[in-house]
Coordinates of C-alpha atoms in Angstrom, one line a residue:
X1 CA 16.3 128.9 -121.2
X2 CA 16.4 125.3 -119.7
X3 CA 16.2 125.2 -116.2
X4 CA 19.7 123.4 -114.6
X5 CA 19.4 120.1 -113.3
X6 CA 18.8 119.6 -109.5
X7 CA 21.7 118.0 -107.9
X8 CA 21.1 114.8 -106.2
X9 CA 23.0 114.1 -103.0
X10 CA 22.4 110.6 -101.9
X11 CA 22.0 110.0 -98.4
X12 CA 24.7 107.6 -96.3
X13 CA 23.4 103.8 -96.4
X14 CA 22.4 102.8 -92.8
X15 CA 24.7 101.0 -91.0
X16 CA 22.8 97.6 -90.2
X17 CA 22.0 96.5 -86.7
X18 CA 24.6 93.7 -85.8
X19 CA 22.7 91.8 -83.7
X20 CA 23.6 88.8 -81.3
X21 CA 21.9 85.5 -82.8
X22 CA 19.5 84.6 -79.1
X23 CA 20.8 81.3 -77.8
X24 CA 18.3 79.2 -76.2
X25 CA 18.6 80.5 -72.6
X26 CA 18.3 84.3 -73.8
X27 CA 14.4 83.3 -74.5
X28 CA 14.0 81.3 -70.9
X29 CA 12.6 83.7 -68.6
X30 CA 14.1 83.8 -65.0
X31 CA 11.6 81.2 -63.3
X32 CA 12.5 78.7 -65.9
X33 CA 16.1 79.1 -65.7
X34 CA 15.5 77.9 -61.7
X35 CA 13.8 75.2 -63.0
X36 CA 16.5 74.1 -65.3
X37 CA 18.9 74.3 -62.5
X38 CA 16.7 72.1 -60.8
X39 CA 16.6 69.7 -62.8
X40 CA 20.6 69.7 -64.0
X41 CA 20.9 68.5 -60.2
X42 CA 18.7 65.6 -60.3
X43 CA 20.4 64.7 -63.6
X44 CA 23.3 64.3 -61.6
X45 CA 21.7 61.7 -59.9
X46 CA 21.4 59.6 -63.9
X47 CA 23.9 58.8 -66.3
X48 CA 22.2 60.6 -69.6
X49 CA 22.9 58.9 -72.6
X50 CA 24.0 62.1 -74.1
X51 CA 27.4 61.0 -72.3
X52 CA 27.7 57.4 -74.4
X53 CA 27.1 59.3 -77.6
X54 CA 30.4 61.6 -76.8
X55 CA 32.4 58.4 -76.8
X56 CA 32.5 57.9 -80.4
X57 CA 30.4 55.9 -83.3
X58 CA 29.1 52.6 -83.7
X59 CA 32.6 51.1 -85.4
X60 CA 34.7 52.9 -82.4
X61 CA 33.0 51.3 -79.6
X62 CA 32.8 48.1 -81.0
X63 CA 35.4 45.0 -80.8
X64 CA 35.9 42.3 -83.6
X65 CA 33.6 39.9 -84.3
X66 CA 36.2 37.2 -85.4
X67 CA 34.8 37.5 -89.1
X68 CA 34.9 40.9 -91.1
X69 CA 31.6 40.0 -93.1
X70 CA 29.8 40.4 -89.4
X71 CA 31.5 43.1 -88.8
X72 CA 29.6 44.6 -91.8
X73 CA 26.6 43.1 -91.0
X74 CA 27.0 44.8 -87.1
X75 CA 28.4 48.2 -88.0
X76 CA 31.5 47.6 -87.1
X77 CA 32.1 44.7 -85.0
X78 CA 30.4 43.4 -81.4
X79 CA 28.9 46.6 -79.7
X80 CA 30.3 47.3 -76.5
X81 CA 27.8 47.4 -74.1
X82 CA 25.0 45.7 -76.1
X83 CA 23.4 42.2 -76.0
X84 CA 23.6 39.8 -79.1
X85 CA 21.4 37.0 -79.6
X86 CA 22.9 33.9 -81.8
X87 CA 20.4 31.9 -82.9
X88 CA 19.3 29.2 -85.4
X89 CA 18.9 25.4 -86.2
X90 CA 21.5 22.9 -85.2
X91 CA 25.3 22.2 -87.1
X92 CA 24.5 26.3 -87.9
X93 CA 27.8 27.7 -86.1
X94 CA 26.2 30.0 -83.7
X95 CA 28.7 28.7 -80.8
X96 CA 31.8 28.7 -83.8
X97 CA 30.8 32.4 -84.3
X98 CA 30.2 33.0 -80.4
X99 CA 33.6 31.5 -79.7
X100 CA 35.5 33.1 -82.4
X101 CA 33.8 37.1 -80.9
X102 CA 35.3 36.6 -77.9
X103 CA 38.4 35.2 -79.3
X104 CA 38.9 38.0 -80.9
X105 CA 37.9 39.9 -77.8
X106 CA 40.7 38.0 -75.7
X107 CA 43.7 39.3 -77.9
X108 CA 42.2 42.5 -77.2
X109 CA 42.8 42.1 -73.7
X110 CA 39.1 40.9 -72.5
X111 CA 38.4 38.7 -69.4
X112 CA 36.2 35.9 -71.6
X113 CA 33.5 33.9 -69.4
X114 CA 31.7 31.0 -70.9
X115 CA 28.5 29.6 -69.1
X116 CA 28.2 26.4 -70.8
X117 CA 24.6 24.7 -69.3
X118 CA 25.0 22.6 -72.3
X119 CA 28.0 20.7 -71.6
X120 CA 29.1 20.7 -75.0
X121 CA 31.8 22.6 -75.1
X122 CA 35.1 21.6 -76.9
X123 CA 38.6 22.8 -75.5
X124 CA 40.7 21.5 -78.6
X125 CA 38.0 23.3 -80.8
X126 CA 38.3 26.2 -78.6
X127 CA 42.0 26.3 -78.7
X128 CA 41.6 26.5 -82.3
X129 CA 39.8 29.5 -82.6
X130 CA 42.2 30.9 -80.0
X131 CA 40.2 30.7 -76.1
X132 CA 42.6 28.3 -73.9
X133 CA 40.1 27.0 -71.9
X134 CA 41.9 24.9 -69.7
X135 CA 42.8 26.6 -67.0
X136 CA 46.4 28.1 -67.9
X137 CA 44.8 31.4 -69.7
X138 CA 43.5 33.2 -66.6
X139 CA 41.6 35.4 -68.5
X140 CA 39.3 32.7 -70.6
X141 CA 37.2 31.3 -67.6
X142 CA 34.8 28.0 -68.6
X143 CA 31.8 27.7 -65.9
X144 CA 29.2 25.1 -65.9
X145 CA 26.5 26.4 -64.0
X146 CA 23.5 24.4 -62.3
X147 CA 20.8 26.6 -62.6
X148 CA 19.5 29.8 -65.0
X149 CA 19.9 32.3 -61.5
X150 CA 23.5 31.3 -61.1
X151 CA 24.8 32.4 -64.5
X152 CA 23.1 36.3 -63.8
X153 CA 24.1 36.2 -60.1
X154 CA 27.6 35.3 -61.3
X155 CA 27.9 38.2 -64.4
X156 CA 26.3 40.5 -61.7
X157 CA 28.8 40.0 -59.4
X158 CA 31.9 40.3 -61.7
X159 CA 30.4 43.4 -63.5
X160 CA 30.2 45.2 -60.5
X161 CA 33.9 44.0 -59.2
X162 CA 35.0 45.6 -62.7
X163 CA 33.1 48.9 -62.1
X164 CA 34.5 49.0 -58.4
X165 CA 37.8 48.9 -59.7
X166 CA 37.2 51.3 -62.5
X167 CA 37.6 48.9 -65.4
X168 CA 35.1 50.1 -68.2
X169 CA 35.1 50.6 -71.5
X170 CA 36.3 54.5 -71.2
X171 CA 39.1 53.4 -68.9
X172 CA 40.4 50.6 -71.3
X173 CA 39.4 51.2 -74.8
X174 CA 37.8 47.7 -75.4
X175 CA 35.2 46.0 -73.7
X176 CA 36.3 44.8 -70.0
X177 CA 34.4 41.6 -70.6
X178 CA 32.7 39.2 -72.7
X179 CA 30.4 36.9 -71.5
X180 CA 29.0 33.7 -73.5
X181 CA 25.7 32.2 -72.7
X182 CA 25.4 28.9 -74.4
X183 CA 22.3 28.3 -74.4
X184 CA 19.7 30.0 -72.9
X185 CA 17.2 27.4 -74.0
X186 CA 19.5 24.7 -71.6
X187 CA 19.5 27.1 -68.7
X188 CA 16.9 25.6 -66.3
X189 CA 15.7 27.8 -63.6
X190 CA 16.1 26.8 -59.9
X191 CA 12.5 26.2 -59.3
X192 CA 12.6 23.3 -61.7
X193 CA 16.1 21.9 -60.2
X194 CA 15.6 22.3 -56.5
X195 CA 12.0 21.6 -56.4
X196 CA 11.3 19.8 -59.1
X197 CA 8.4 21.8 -59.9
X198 CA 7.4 22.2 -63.6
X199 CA 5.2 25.1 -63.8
X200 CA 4.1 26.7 -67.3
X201 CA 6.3 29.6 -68.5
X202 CA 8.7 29.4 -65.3
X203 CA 11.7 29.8 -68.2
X204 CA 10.0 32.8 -69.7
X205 CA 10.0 34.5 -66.4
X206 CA 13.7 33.8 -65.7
X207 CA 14.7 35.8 -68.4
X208 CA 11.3 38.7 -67.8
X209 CA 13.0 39.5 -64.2
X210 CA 17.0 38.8 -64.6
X211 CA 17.8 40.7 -67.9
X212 CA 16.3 43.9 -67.1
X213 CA 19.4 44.1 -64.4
X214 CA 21.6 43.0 -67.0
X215 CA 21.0 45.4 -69.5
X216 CA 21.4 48.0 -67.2
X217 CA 25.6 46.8 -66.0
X218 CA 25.9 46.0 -69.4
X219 CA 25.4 49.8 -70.2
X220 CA 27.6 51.0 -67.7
X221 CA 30.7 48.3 -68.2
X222 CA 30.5 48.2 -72.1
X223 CA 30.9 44.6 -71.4
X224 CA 29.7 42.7 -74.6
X225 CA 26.9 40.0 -73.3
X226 CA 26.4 37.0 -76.6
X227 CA 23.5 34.4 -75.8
X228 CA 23.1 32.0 -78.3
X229 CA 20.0 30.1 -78.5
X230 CA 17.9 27.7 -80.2
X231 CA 14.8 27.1 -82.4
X232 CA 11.4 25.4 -82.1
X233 CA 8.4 25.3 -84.2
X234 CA 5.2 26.2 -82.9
X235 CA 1.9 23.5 -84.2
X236 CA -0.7 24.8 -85.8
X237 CA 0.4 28.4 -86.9
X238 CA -0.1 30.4 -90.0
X239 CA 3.4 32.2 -91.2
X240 CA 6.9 31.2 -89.7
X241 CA 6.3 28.8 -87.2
X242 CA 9.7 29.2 -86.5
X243 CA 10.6 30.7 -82.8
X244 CA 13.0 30.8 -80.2
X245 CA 12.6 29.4 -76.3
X246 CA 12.7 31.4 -73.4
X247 CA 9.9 33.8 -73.8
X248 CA 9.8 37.6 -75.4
X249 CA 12.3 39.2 -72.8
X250 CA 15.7 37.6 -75.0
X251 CA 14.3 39.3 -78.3
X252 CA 13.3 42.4 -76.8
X253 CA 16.4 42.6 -74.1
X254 CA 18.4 41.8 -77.5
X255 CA 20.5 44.6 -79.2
X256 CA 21.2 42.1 -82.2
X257 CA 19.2 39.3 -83.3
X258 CA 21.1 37.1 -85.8
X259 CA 20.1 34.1 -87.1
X260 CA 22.5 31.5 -88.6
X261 CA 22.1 28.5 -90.6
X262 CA 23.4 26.2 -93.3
X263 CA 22.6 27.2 -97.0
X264 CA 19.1 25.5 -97.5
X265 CA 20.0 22.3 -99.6
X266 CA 23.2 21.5 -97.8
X267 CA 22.3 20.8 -94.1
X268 CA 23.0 17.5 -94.2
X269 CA 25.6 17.8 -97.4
X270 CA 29.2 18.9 -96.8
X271 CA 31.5 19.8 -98.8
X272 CA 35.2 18.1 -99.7
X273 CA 37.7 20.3 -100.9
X274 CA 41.4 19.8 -101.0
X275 CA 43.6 22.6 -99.6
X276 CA 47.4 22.5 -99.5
X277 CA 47.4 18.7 -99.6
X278 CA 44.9 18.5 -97.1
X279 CA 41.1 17.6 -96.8
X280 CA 38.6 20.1 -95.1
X281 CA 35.1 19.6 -94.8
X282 CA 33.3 22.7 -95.9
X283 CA 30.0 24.1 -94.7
X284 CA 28.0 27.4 -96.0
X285 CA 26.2 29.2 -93.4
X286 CA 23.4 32.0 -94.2
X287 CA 23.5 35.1 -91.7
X288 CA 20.6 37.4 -91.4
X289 CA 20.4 40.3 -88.7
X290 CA 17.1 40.2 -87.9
X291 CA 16.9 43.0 -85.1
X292 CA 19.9 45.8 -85.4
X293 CA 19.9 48.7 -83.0
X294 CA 23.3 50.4 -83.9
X295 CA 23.4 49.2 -88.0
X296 CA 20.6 48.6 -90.0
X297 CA 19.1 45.6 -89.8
X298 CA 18.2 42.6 -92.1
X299 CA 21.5 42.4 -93.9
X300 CA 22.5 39.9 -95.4
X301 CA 25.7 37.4 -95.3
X302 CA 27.9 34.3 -96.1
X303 CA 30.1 32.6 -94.1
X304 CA 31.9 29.6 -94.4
X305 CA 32.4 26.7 -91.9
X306 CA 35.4 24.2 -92.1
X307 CA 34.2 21.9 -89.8
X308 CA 36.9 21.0 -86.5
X309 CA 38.9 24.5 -87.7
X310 CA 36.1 27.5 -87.5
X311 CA 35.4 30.2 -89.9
X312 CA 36.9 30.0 -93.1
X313 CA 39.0 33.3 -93.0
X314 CA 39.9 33.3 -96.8
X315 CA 36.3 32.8 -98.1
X316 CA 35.5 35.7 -95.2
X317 CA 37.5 38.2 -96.8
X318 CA 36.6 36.8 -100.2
X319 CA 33.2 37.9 -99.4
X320 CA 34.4 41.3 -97.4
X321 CA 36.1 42.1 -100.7
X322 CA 33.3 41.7 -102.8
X323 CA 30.6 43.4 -100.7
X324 CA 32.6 46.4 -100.9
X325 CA 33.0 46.1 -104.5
X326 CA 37.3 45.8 -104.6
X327 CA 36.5 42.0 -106.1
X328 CA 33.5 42.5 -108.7
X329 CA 32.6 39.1 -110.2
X330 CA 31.1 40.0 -114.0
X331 CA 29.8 37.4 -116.8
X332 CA 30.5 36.0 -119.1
X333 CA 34.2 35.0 -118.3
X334 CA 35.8 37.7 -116.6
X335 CA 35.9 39.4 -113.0
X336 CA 37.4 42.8 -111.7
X337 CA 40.3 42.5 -108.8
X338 CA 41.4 45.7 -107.5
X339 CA 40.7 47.8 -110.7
X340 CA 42.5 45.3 -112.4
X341 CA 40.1 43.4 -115.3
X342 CA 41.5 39.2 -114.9
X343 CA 40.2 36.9 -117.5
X344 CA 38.7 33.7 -116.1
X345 CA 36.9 30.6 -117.0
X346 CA 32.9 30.4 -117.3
X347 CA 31.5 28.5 -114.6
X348 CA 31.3 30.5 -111.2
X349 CA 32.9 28.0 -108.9
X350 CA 36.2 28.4 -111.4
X351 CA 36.4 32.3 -111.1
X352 CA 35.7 31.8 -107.3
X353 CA 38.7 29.7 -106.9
X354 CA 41.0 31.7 -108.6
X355 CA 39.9 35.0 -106.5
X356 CA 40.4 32.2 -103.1
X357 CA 43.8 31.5 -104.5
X358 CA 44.8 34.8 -105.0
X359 CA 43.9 36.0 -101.2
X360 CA 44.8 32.8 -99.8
X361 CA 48.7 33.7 -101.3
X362 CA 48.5 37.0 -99.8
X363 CA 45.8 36.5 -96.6
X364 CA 47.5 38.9 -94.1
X365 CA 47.7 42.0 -96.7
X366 CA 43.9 41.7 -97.4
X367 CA 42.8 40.9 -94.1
X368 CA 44.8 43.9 -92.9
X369 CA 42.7 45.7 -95.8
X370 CA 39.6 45.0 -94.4
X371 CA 40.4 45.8 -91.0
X372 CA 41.5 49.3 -92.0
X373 CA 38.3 49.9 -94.2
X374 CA 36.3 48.9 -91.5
X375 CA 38.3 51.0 -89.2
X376 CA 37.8 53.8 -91.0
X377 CA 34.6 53.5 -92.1
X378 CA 35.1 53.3 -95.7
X379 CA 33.4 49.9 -96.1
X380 CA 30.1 51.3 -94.8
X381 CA 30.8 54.2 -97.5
X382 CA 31.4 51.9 -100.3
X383 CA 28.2 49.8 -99.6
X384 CA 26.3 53.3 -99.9
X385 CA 27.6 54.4 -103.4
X386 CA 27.0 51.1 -104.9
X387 CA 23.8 50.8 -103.4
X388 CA 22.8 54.5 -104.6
X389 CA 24.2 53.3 -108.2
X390 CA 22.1 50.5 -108.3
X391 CA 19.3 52.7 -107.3
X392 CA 20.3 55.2 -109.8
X393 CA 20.2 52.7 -112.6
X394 CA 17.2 51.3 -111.4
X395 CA 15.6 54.7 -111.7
X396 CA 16.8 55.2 -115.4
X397 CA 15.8 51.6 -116.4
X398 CA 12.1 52.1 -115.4
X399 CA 12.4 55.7 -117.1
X400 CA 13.1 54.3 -120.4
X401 CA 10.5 51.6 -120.1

């Protein structure tokens, strides 16, 4: 007879533990924690940058440049709080672009100062690119200073008036302040003015023991500081001998390092287009952002000059367009215009035209298009899928070969 099965009564599962995931202060053993309380009061005592980080991104604490292509070059327009160096070899626009920042600046409700040791400085021009410079705009001050220690002293002075009063970047929503330096290589210090002594590297060491206050305000304001400056060419050098007066403090002091100048094979050339029935004098400038600390740096970009207007702001969002690939130029004979395929003649300069006539009829609606991409960020996320296609296609091209 077959023996009955033995019954199997399974057992009730174990409940799991539910334990509390440890925080980081569950593992700090008593004597630590005193030390960490310790030190949270001298923090008090230091603004952490853990503070300026909470404020927002890159594009949010930034103002417009006065071009959208540098505001893609800069990560969203002039940072707040930062330091931009202009420089570059003459008739390049660096005090066009300067001008036109804090322009831009100035309709957003910023007290502009412009320390002009050159003496150049053009108030019809500047009333062109929108900074009333003669007097009746109280906020859009013009100062010619004597000496290198004035033009600090002076910024100093009005930076801490602005944080006395509570007037920073948190408080407003814009930079308080924009201050134009133009140029540090004309700003003589006071030792070679009042004495009249001429001492090797007494330049250098204006800007080695003045800037490291600035930075510092500059911080603590979000005032936007933009120094334009100039070239020379060291003798006898292997490389670039290309380089810029004043010492290393400017490009180490710098948050943005931008060089400008004229398309190589039109320095001297310009230009002559007709436009509405009326002649302008064209100029193409390179832009190359040689040091970035909030975007990445060596980008690339085009801007166009019309010489005794400013920036060209057609061909600027022309080229805004195209970098985030709404206009897509194509050969042979045809381009792409927001998703819509437009046939077109061969040569470049024809399709160009008609893409410039098209934006030119309806400049406000684009521009407003590239203020809202860059507002949004969608520009910066455009330029990373196109770039990730290229690489993508690049990738399966060396595959197959």
């Amino acid at each position: 007879m077959a023996a009955a099965p033995k019954k199997t009564t399974r057992r009730p599962a174990k409940k799991k533990a539910t334990t509390k995931r440890a925080t980081t202060t569950d593992n700090v053993s008593d004597e630590l924690r005193k030390v960490l309380k310790d030190l949270d009061g001298i923090d008090k005592d230091m603004s952490l940058y853990n503070a300026d980080i909470k404020r927002g991104s890159v594009a949010e604490m930034s103002v417009h440049s006065g071009s959208y292509t540098l505001d893609l070059l800069f990560g969203g327009g002039n940072p707040a709080g930062r330091m931009i160096m202009l420089y570059g070899p003459e008739g390049g626009g660096k005090s066009t672009v300067a001008l036109a920042g804090a322009a831009a600046g100035r309709r957003k409700g910023a007290t502009v100062y412009i320390y002009d040791a050159e003496g150049g400085t053009d108030a019809l021009y500047a009333g062109k690119l929108g900074l009333d410079v003669s007097g009746a705009d109280p906020l859009v001050r013009l100062k010619l200073p004597d000496t290198g220690e004035e033009v600090f002293e002076h910024m100093v002075r009005v930076m801490d008036t602005l944080e006395q009063h509570n007037i920073t970047y948190e408080t407003m929503g814009h930079p308080p302040a924009i201050f134009i330096i133009d140029s540090l290589a004309a700003m003589a210090p006071s030792e070679q003015v009042v004495d009249g002594q001429k001492r090797l590297g007494t330049h250098a060491r204006l800007f080695s023991s003045e800037m490291r206050a600035i930075k510092t305000i500059l911080r603590r304001t979000g005032c936007v500081l933009i120094a334009v400056n100039q070239v020379r060419f060291k003798i006898g050098s292997y490389g670039n001998p290309e380089d810029t007066p004043g010492g290393w403090a400017p490009k180490f002091y710098s948050d943005l390092t931008v060089r400008l100048g004229a398309v190589k094979g039109k320095t001297a050339a310009v230009d002559e287009v007709v436009v509405d029935g009326q002649m302008q004098y064209h100029r193409y400038i390179n832009v190359v952002t040689r040091k970035n600390k909030v975007h990445r740096p060596f980008q690339k970009g085009s801007l166009r000059l019309i010489l005794g207007e400013g920036l060209d702001k057609v061909y600027d969002a022309v080229c805004f367009l195209q970098a985030v690939g709404v206009i897509f130029i194509a050969s042979p004979g045809y381009y792409h215009f927001n998703g819509v395929v437009k046939a077109d003649g061969e040569l470049k300069k024809l399709r160009m035209s008609e893409v410039e006539a098209e934006v030119r009829a309806n400049l406000r609606v684009y521009r407003r298009q590239c203020r809202r991409m860059i507002r949004t960020g969608d520009a910066f996320k455009r330029i990373v899928s196109i770039e990730a296609e290229a690489t993508d296609g690049d990738d399966e091209d060396s595959v197959e070969a």
